[in-house]
Tab-separated table of C-alpha atoms in Angstrom:
chain	number	residue	atom	x	y	z
A	1	MET	CA	27.920	33.275	-54.968
A	2	THR	CA	24.199	33.148	-54.628
A	3	ILE	CA	22.664	31.235	-51.694
A	4	THR	CA	19.297	29.677	-52.443
A	5	GLN	CA	17.009	29.680	-49.360
A	6	ASP	CA	15.124	26.650	-48.500
A	7	PRO	CA	11.497	27.054	-49.507
A	8	TRP	CA	10.306	25.455	-46.275
A	9	GLU	CA	12.397	27.995	-44.210
A	10	SER	CA	10.884	30.772	-46.241
A	11	LEU	CA	7.318	29.553	-45.641
A	12	ARG	CA	8.002	29.234	-41.944
A	13	THR	CA	9.416	32.816	-41.752
A	14	SER	CA	6.337	34.257	-43.528
A	15	ALA	CA	4.150	32.323	-41.019
A	16	LEU	CA	5.940	33.715	-37.966
A	17	LEU	CA	6.034	37.324	-39.237
A	18	GLY	CA	2.557	37.229	-40.882
A	19	THR	CA	1.531	37.617	-44.555
A	20	ASP	CA	0.556	41.245	-43.946
A	21	ARG	CA	4.234	42.034	-43.077
A	22	ARG	CA	5.954	39.522	-45.380
A	23	PRO	CA	4.634	38.482	-48.744
A	24	LEU	CA	4.617	34.992	-50.049
A	25	PRO	CA	8.281	33.901	-50.604
A	26	ALA	CA	9.478	33.796	-54.084
A	27	THR	CA	11.138	30.431	-53.412
A	28	ALA	CA	7.842	28.918	-53.191
A	29	LEU	CA	6.844	29.996	-56.671
A	30	PRO	CA	7.325	26.584	-58.255
A	31	LEU	CA	4.299	25.574	-56.047
A	32	ALA	CA	2.436	28.896	-56.436
A	33	GLU	CA	0.410	27.982	-59.505
A	34	ALA	CA	-1.505	25.304	-57.532
A	35	VAL	CA	-2.955	27.833	-55.044
A	36	ASP	CA	-5.185	30.834	-55.204
A	37	PRO	CA	-3.031	33.922	-54.006
A	38	SER	CA	-6.088	36.232	-53.414
A	39	ASP	CA	-6.033	35.211	-49.817
A	40	PRO	CA	-2.442	35.230	-48.682
A	41	ALA	CA	-2.952	33.567	-45.314
A	42	THR	CA	-4.885	30.514	-46.930
A	43	ALA	CA	-2.443	30.429	-49.704
A	44	LEU	CA	0.484	30.171	-47.190
A	45	LEU	CA	-1.095	27.231	-45.442
A	46	GLU	CA	-1.792	25.380	-48.795
A	47	LEU	CA	1.750	26.087	-49.900
A	48	ALA	CA	3.014	24.669	-46.671
A	49	ALA	CA	0.934	21.549	-47.147
A	50	LEU	CA	2.277	21.032	-50.710
A	51	ALA	CA	5.847	21.682	-49.430
A	52	THR	CA	5.415	19.015	-46.697
A	53	VAL	CA	4.410	16.445	-49.270
A	54	ARG	CA	7.296	17.372	-51.503
A	55	ARG	CA	9.834	17.080	-48.674
A	56	ARG	CA	8.562	13.768	-47.587
A	57	ALA	CA	8.464	12.418	-51.179
A	58	GLY	CA	12.095	13.115	-51.478
A	59	ALA	CA	13.179	11.509	-48.209
A	60	LEU	CA	15.433	8.545	-48.412
A	61	PRO	CA	14.765	5.456	-46.303
A	62	VAL	CA	17.095	5.046	-43.475
A	63	PRO	CA	19.039	1.825	-43.046
A	64	ALA	CA	17.359	-0.915	-41.060
A	65	ALA	CA	18.351	-1.176	-37.433
A	66	GLY	CA	20.385	-4.195	-36.669
A	67	PRO	CA	19.427	-6.839	-34.083
A	68	PRO	CA	19.311	-5.588	-30.419
A	69	GLY	CA	22.296	-7.760	-29.521
A	70	PRO	CA	22.321	-11.078	-27.494
A	71	PRO	CA	18.973	-12.261	-26.291
A	72	ALA	CA	17.974	-11.998	-22.601
A	73	PRO	CA	19.548	-14.537	-20.310
A	74	GLU	CA	17.547	-17.551	-19.279
A	75	ASP	CA	15.290	-17.116	-16.187
A	76	PRO	CA	15.510	-20.305	-14.011
A	77	ARG	CA	12.511	-19.520	-11.854
A	78	PRO	CA	9.144	-21.388	-12.444
A	79	GLU	CA	6.511	-19.525	-14.207
A	80	MET	CA	3.668	-18.499	-11.839
A	81	PRO	CA	0.324	-20.353	-12.117
A	82	GLU	CA	-2.163	-19.117	-14.764
A	83	ALA	CA	-4.618	-17.741	-11.977
A	84	ALA	CA	-1.886	-15.696	-10.458
A	85	ALA	CA	-0.857	-14.303	-13.894
A	86	ARG	CA	-4.515	-13.383	-14.681
A	87	ARG	CA	-4.608	-11.523	-11.380
A	88	LEU	CA	-1.419	-9.673	-12.220
A	89	ALA	CA	-2.828	-8.726	-15.548
A	90	VAL	CA	-6.023	-7.234	-13.885
A	91	LEU	CA	-3.885	-5.266	-11.440
A	92	LEU	CA	-1.556	-3.842	-14.057
A	93	ALA	CA	-4.454	-2.895	-16.225
A	94	GLY	CA	-6.024	-0.974	-13.422
A	95	ARG	CA	-9.413	-2.321	-14.049
A	96	THR	CA	-12.108	-2.455	-11.446
A	97	GLY	CA	-13.360	-5.857	-10.387
A	98	ALA	CA	-16.788	-6.988	-9.208
A	99	ASN	CA	-17.401	-6.541	-5.554
A	100	GLY	CA	-19.171	-9.817	-5.208
A	101	GLY	CA	-22.146	-8.137	-3.379
A	102	SER	CA	-25.675	-7.451	-4.306
A	103	GLY	CA	-25.215	-3.779	-4.303
A	104	GLY	CA	-24.036	-3.509	-7.912
A	105	GLY	CA	-21.038	-1.370	-6.976
A	106	THR	CA	-17.447	-1.676	-8.143
A	107	LEU	CA	-14.224	-1.852	-6.253
A	108	ALA	CA	-12.240	1.417	-6.620
A	109	ASN	CA	-8.596	1.648	-6.963
A	110	LEU	CA	-7.867	-2.068	-7.513
A	111	ALA	CA	-4.146	-1.213	-8.225
A	112	GLU	CA	-3.875	-0.450	-4.484
A	113	LEU	CA	-3.435	-4.239	-4.098
A	114	LEU	CA	-0.440	-4.275	-6.506
A	115	PRO	CA	2.351	-3.807	-3.969
A	116	GLN	CA	1.139	-6.584	-1.805
A	117	TRP	CA	0.844	-8.857	-4.721
A	118	LEU	CA	4.354	-8.091	-6.086
A	119	THR	CA	5.950	-8.717	-2.627
A	120	THR	CA	4.293	-12.128	-2.208
A	121	ALA	CA	5.131	-13.138	-5.790
A	122	ARG	CA	8.758	-12.031	-5.252
A	123	PHE	CA	9.101	-14.036	-2.073
A	124	GLU	CA	7.554	-17.075	-3.759
A	125	GLY	CA	10.315	-16.991	-6.410
A	126	LEU	CA	7.943	-16.962	-9.380
A	127	ARG	CA	8.552	-15.749	-12.889
A	128	PRO	CA	5.743	-13.658	-14.468
A	129	PRO	CA	4.727	-14.193	-18.169
A	130	ALA	CA	7.028	-12.383	-20.531
A	131	ALA	CA	4.107	-10.663	-22.090
A	132	LEU	CA	3.290	-8.808	-18.810
A	133	ILE	CA	6.811	-7.570	-18.053
A	134	PRO	CA	6.543	-4.404	-20.151
A	135	ALA	CA	3.372	-3.334	-18.331
A	136	LEU	CA	5.005	-4.368	-14.990
A	137	LEU	CA	7.927	-1.972	-15.745
A	138	ASP	CA	5.565	0.816	-16.739
A	139	ALA	CA	3.824	0.517	-13.475
A	140	ALA	CA	7.109	0.518	-11.622
A	141	ARG	CA	8.149	3.700	-13.506
A	142	ALA	CA	4.993	5.483	-12.563
A	143	ARG	CA	5.080	4.363	-8.935
A	144	SER	CA	8.502	4.365	-7.262
A	145	GLU	CA	7.376	2.380	-4.338
A	146	LEU	CA	6.832	-0.586	-6.544
A	147	ARG	CA	10.366	-0.541	-8.074
A	148	GLY	CA	12.252	-2.910	-5.682
A	149	ASP	CA	9.803	-5.804	-5.899
A	150	ALA	CA	8.942	-5.064	-9.623
A	151	VAL	CA	12.560	-5.202	-10.653
A	152	ALA	CA	13.201	-8.329	-8.711
A	153	LEU	CA	10.092	-10.009	-10.247
A	154	ALA	CA	10.833	-8.880	-13.774
A	155	GLY	CA	14.242	-10.725	-13.463
A	156	PRO	CA	16.760	-11.031	-16.260
A	157	LEU	CA	14.322	-10.199	-18.908
A	158	GLY	CA	13.431	-6.929	-17.207
A	159	HIS	CA	17.044	-5.965	-17.158
A	160	TRP	CA	17.447	-6.809	-20.878
A	161	LEU	CA	14.374	-4.665	-21.782
A	162	ALA	CA	15.654	-1.814	-19.753
A	163	SER	CA	18.815	-1.829	-21.708
A	164	GLN	CA	16.716	-1.393	-24.886
A	165	ASN	CA	14.188	1.217	-23.725
A	166	PRO	CA	15.421	4.478	-22.073
A	167	ASP	CA	12.011	4.856	-20.209
A	168	TRP	CA	12.955	1.801	-18.081
A	169	ARG	CA	16.568	2.762	-17.292
A	170	PHE	CA	15.559	3.032	-13.554
A	171	VAL	CA	15.772	-0.775	-13.586
A	172	LEU	CA	19.518	-0.531	-14.067
A	173	ARG	CA	19.788	1.853	-11.043
A	174	THR	CA	17.499	0.022	-8.572
A	175	ALA	CA	19.185	-1.131	-5.557
A	176	ALA	CA	19.312	-4.828	-4.923
A	177	PRO	CA	19.878	-6.518	-1.510
A	178	GLU	CA	23.497	-7.212	-0.599
A	179	PRO	CA	23.298	-10.387	1.527
A	180	ASP	CA	26.958	-10.855	1.900
A	181	ARG	CA	27.783	-7.491	3.398
A	182	ARG	CA	28.527	-7.369	7.084
A	183	PRO	CA	26.011	-5.229	9.146
A	184	ASP	CA	29.046	-3.673	11.084
A	185	ASP	CA	30.878	-2.719	7.889
A	186	PRO	CA	32.737	0.530	8.705
A	187	SER	CA	31.777	2.012	5.410
A	188	ASP	CA	28.128	2.015	6.583
A	189	HIS	CA	28.555	4.984	8.948
A	190	ARG	CA	30.785	6.881	6.588
A	191	LEU	CA	28.175	6.566	3.688
A	192	TRP	CA	25.395	7.660	6.007
A	193	HIS	CA	27.189	10.777	7.318
A	194	GLU	CA	28.995	11.802	4.060
A	195	GLY	CA	27.126	10.208	1.220
A	196	LEU	CA	24.709	11.990	-1.309
A	197	PHE	CA	21.107	11.920	-0.319
A	198	ALA	CA	20.046	9.164	-2.844
A	199	GLU	CA	23.006	7.090	-1.494
A	200	ARG	CA	21.804	7.528	2.122
A	201	VAL	CA	18.329	6.454	1.355
A	202	THR	CA	19.430	3.426	-0.572
A	203	HIS	CA	21.854	2.550	2.268
A	204	LEU	CA	19.200	2.925	4.898
A	205	THR	CA	16.815	0.787	2.889
A	206	LEU	CA	19.365	-2.087	2.574
A	207	LEU	CA	20.366	-1.804	6.184
A	208	ARG	CA	16.725	-2.240	7.294
A	209	ARG	CA	16.380	-5.360	5.095
A	210	ARG	CA	19.234	-7.106	6.854
A	211	ASP	CA	19.072	-5.586	10.304
A	212	PRO	CA	15.977	-3.448	11.002
A	213	ALA	CA	17.147	-2.489	14.566
A	214	ALA	CA	20.476	-1.217	13.306
A	215	GLY	CA	18.657	0.853	10.577
A	216	LEU	CA	16.315	2.445	13.087
A	217	GLU	CA	19.193	3.229	15.397
A	218	LEU	CA	21.128	4.897	12.493
A	219	LEU	CA	18.189	6.977	11.466
A	220	ARG	CA	17.452	8.049	15.176
A	221	SER	CA	21.027	9.220	15.493
A	222	THR	CA	20.600	12.068	12.967
A	223	TRP	CA	16.805	12.419	12.916
A	224	PRO	CA	16.667	15.845	14.668
A	225	THR	CA	19.115	17.399	12.277
A	226	GLU	CA	17.513	16.061	8.919
A	227	ARG	CA	15.474	18.295	6.698
A	228	ALA	CA	11.788	17.746	6.573
A	229	GLU	CA	11.873	16.501	2.935
A	230	ASP	CA	14.623	14.113	3.836
A	231	ARG	CA	12.929	12.857	7.040
A	232	LEU	CA	9.986	11.979	4.898
A	233	LEU	CA	11.905	9.634	2.559
A	234	PHE	CA	13.908	8.214	5.376
A	235	LEU	CA	10.731	7.401	7.127
A	236	ASP	CA	9.555	5.508	4.087
A	237	ALA	CA	12.473	3.295	4.368
A	238	LEU	CA	11.210	1.904	7.666
A	239	GLN	CA	8.591	-0.140	5.759
A	240	ASP	CA	11.273	-2.736	5.389
A	241	GLY	CA	11.388	-4.831	8.544
A	242	LEU	CA	8.695	-2.765	10.172
A	243	SER	CA	7.833	-4.164	13.642
A	244	PRO	CA	6.387	-3.080	16.990
A	245	ALA	CA	9.948	-2.235	17.934
A	246	ASP	CA	9.564	0.749	15.661
A	247	GLU	CA	6.284	2.139	17.350
A	248	PRO	CA	7.855	4.411	19.941
A	249	PHE	CA	9.932	6.178	17.259
A	250	LEU	CA	6.909	6.406	14.952
A	251	GLU	CA	4.606	7.543	17.684
A	252	ALA	CA	7.025	10.357	18.611
A	253	ALA	CA	7.044	11.227	14.796
A	254	LEU	CA	3.267	12.009	14.984
A	255	GLY	CA	4.384	15.276	16.630
A	256	ASP	CA	6.692	16.224	13.844
A	257	ARG	CA	6.463	19.712	12.501
A	258	SER	CA	6.017	18.466	8.951
A	259	LYS	CA	2.557	17.298	8.170
A	260	ASN	CA	3.794	14.929	5.538
A	261	VAL	CA	6.126	13.304	7.992
A	262	ARG	CA	3.169	13.010	10.498
A	263	ALA	CA	0.926	11.458	7.723
A	264	THR	CA	3.666	8.865	6.872
A	265	ALA	CA	4.314	7.974	10.465
A	266	ALA	CA	0.617	7.408	10.975
A	267	GLU	CA	0.404	5.189	7.836
A	268	LEU	CA	3.223	3.072	9.027
A	269	LEU	CA	1.690	2.690	12.562
A	270	SER	CA	-1.667	1.730	10.920
A	271	THR	CA	0.208	-1.314	9.452
A	272	LEU	CA	0.979	-2.549	13.068
A	273	PRO	CA	-2.372	-3.979	14.346
A	274	THR	CA	-1.248	-3.857	17.962
A	275	SER	CA	-0.043	-0.243	17.916
A	276	ALA	CA	-1.860	2.457	20.019
A	277	LEU	CA	-2.736	4.292	16.862
A	278	ALA	CA	-4.327	1.214	15.293
A	279	ARG	CA	-6.461	0.785	18.471
A	280	ARG	CA	-7.527	4.364	18.238
A	281	MET	CA	-8.408	3.959	14.700
A	282	ALA	CA	-10.334	0.751	15.435
A	283	GLU	CA	-12.497	2.691	17.990
A	284	ARG	CA	-13.257	5.355	15.342
A	285	ALA	CA	-13.990	2.714	12.656
A	286	ARG	CA	-16.389	0.935	14.858
A	287	ALA	CA	-18.286	4.112	15.351
A	288	ALA	CA	-18.289	4.864	11.614
A	289	VAL	CA	-19.465	1.410	10.397
A	290	ARG	CA	-21.866	-1.011	12.132
A	291	LEU	CA	-23.963	-3.991	11.229
A	292	ALA	CA	-27.686	-3.077	11.156
A	293	ASP	CA	-30.162	-5.001	13.238
A	294	GLY	CA	-30.885	-8.242	11.519
A	295	GLY	CA	-27.457	-8.314	9.886
A	296	THR	CA	-28.861	-7.565	6.468
A	297	HIS	CA	-26.701	-4.464	5.693
A	298	LEU	CA	-24.023	-2.082	7.014
A	299	LEU	CA	-24.759	1.297	8.277
A	300	VAL	CA	-22.236	4.038	7.677
A	301	SER	CA	-21.970	7.109	10.030
A	302	PRO	CA	-18.834	9.046	8.780
A	303	PRO	CA	-17.150	11.367	11.145
A	304	VAL	CA	-18.701	14.919	11.466
A	305	GLU	CA	-15.424	16.681	12.305
A	306	CYS	CA	-11.723	16.186	12.253
A	307	ASP	CA	-10.659	16.855	15.848
A	308	GLU	CA	-7.043	17.453	17.177
A	309	ARG	CA	-6.655	13.854	18.072
A	310	MET	CA	-7.620	12.720	14.553
A	311	GLN	CA	-5.242	15.322	13.065
A	312	ARG	CA	-2.375	13.979	15.284
A	313	ASP	CA	-2.992	10.548	14.057
A	314	GLY	CA	-2.359	11.662	10.466
A	315	ILE	CA	-5.789	12.626	9.136
A	316	ALA	CA	-5.725	15.960	7.330
A	317	PRO	CA	-8.689	18.198	8.133
A	318	LYS	CA	-8.891	19.337	4.416
A	319	SER	CA	-9.334	16.739	1.710
A	320	PRO	CA	-6.398	16.864	-0.692
A	321	THR	CA	-8.178	14.822	-3.204
A	322	GLY	CA	-11.186	16.979	-4.043
A	323	ARG	CA	-13.565	14.635	-2.263
A	324	GLY	CA	-15.978	15.725	0.376
A	325	GLU	CA	-14.375	16.225	3.819
A	326	ARG	CA	-16.609	13.610	5.452
A	327	ALA	CA	-15.873	11.065	2.827
A	328	TRP	CA	-12.106	11.803	3.244
A	329	TRP	CA	-12.134	11.403	6.984
A	330	PHE	CA	-14.193	8.186	6.644
A	331	GLY	CA	-11.821	6.670	4.174
A	332	GLU	CA	-8.795	7.498	6.176
A	333	VAL	CA	-10.189	6.046	9.422
A	334	VAL	CA	-11.313	2.822	7.835
A	335	ALA	CA	-7.981	2.429	6.020
A	336	ALA	CA	-5.938	2.776	9.188
A	337	ALA	CA	-8.120	0.411	11.302
A	338	PRO	CA	-6.935	-3.217	11.787
A	339	LEU	CA	-8.943	-5.397	9.426
A	340	ALA	CA	-9.517	-7.849	12.298
A	341	VAL	CA	-11.831	-5.364	13.985
A	342	TRP	CA	-14.634	-6.172	11.368
A	343	ALA	CA	-14.705	-9.929	12.216
A	344	GLU	CA	-14.588	-9.073	15.919
A	345	SER	CA	-17.444	-6.619	15.761
A	346	THR	CA	-19.707	-8.415	13.145
A	347	GLY	CA	-18.621	-12.110	13.292
A	348	LEU	CA	-18.493	-12.154	9.466
A	349	THR	CA	-15.822	-13.091	7.037
A	350	PRO	CA	-14.396	-10.615	4.356
A	351	GLU	CA	-16.532	-12.331	1.733
A	352	GLN	CA	-19.702	-11.963	3.750
A	353	LEU	CA	-19.001	-8.276	4.551
A	354	LEU	CA	-18.328	-7.419	0.962
A	355	ALA	CA	-21.570	-9.086	-0.037
A	356	LEU	CA	-23.578	-6.795	2.272
A	357	ARG	CA	-25.572	-3.836	1.009
A	358	VAL	CA	-24.306	-0.467	2.403
A	359	GLY	CA	-26.622	2.272	3.624
A	360	ASP	CA	-26.165	5.397	6.008
A	361	SER	CA	-27.749	6.450	9.223
A	362	VAL	CA	-30.108	8.802	7.319
A	363	ASP	CA	-31.150	6.612	4.495
A	364	GLU	CA	-30.503	2.900	5.077
A	365	THR	CA	-31.371	2.189	1.430
A	366	SER	CA	-28.571	4.539	0.151
A	367	SER	CA	-25.357	2.897	-1.279
A	368	SER	CA	-23.515	6.213	-1.691
A	369	TRP	CA	-20.799	5.057	0.797
A	370	ALA	CA	-20.252	1.603	-0.837
A	371	ASP	CA	-17.348	2.545	-2.952
A	372	ASP	CA	-15.705	4.671	-0.281
A	373	LEU	CA	-15.896	1.762	2.160
A	374	ARG	CA	-14.476	-0.844	-0.279
A	375	GLU	CA	-11.625	1.507	-1.389
A	376	ALA	CA	-10.680	1.949	2.261
A	377	TRP	CA	-10.819	-1.675	2.909
A	378	ALA	CA	-8.555	-2.223	-0.199
A	379	ARG	CA	-5.980	0.244	1.267
A	380	ALA	CA	-6.006	-1.450	4.523
A	381	ALA	CA	-5.452	-4.832	2.919
A	382	VAL	CA	-2.356	-3.389	1.313
A	383	ARG	CA	-0.968	-1.788	4.365
A	384	GLN	CA	-1.522	-4.860	6.548
A	385	HIS	CA	-0.539	-7.502	3.941
A	386	ASP	CA	-3.839	-9.249	4.660
A	387	ALA	CA	-4.028	-12.030	2.087
A	388	ASP	CA	-7.640	-13.081	2.995
A	389	TRP	CA	-8.960	-9.626	2.492
A	390	ALA	CA	-7.013	-9.234	-0.748
A	391	ARG	CA	-8.515	-12.512	-2.229
A	392	ALA	CA	-11.996	-11.334	-1.183
A	393	LEU	CA	-11.537	-7.893	-2.813
A	394	LEU	CA	-10.145	-9.335	-5.973
A	395	GLY	CA	-12.900	-11.845	-6.308
A	396	PRO	CA	-12.755	-15.357	-7.871
C-alpha cells in the first residue's frame, strides 16, 4: 500500500531542512508549474503560499455555535448615576484627565483612583452599566487587589460573563464575605494552621472583614514562623478593617528582614493619618513642598538623600521604576503624607492647590515636578480614601 504524503507536510519539512539539503517535494508538483524553480528558496515560499490558499479553499464551515444557555439573572440593584458611570469609564480606560490648573500638565496614573471608586460604589449598592462590565473584569484580571470589589460590583452579569469567557474564571473563585459564619467557629483555627496557602489568605481576609482584632491576633500568633513571601500577602489582608489598633504590629514590621514586607507595612501605616509614620512623612512632605511667597505657586525641594530613617519608613534608596532617585523619593514621601497636611500648611483646598503652578527651588518657573506631585497626591487619595481629593483630581 502506498501512503501519499500531505503536500503541506512535505513543504514544511523542506523549509526546516533547507532547500540546499532537500529538494522541492514531488508532492507539490501539481502547483510547481505556477512558480519559477530557478531559485529553490523563493519557489518554496511561493508553493507554501499556494498550498495555503488551496487548503483554506477546501475547508468546510463548522456548525454554528448554539446559544450560550440561559441569560444572566436579573440584577435588582439600581443603576448608578450617569456621572458616576462616566467616571468609571474614564478610570477603566486609563486616560489622563485635565488637572484643572494653569500649568497645562496632566494627571498621571488616573487608574490609581480606581480601587477607592470601586469600594465606594460597592458600599452604595449600585449597579454599573452592562457595557462597562467586560472592561471592569479585564481590569480586575490585571490587578488582583481590585477583584473583591470588582466582582461584587459586577454582580450576576459578571458571574454569567465569567462562565462564558475563560479569561474571567477568577470571578468564580473570588471569595465572598460569609456574614452568617460565627467568628469563633472551631474550623477557623484548623484552616489557619493546616490549610493551603491560598486558603489561609482567603480565611484571614474574611476574618478581618468580620472581626479585625481576631484577624490581627491570628496573624500575630504565627507571624515569626511564616516565610517572607507569605508574610507579604498576609500583611496585605490587613487592609480590611485597618485601624489605629494595627499600628503597633505594623510599626514592628518596619524592622522586618524582608524589604517588601517593610514597604507594605509602611504603605499601610501611611493610610492611618494619626500614625507615627504618617507624622514623620508629613514633616518630610512640608520640607519638600511649600507655598511660595505671595501664594502664586508651589515650590518643590525634593529630598537630596534617602537616609536610614527614610529607608526604615519603607522608601527604597534605589528607584525600582527607572525614574530619577530624587523624583522617586519625592513621590514616596508625598504619597505617604496625610493629605490634611496641605490644607494645614497652606490654608488652600485641594482644587486651589491643583490649580497652582509648580516650580522648584532652583527655577521657580519650571514645572518639571508638576506631574510627580499630582501623581503622588493621587496615590495618597487612594490610600487614605479621601473623597474630596479624589473629586478634585478627577475634575468636573
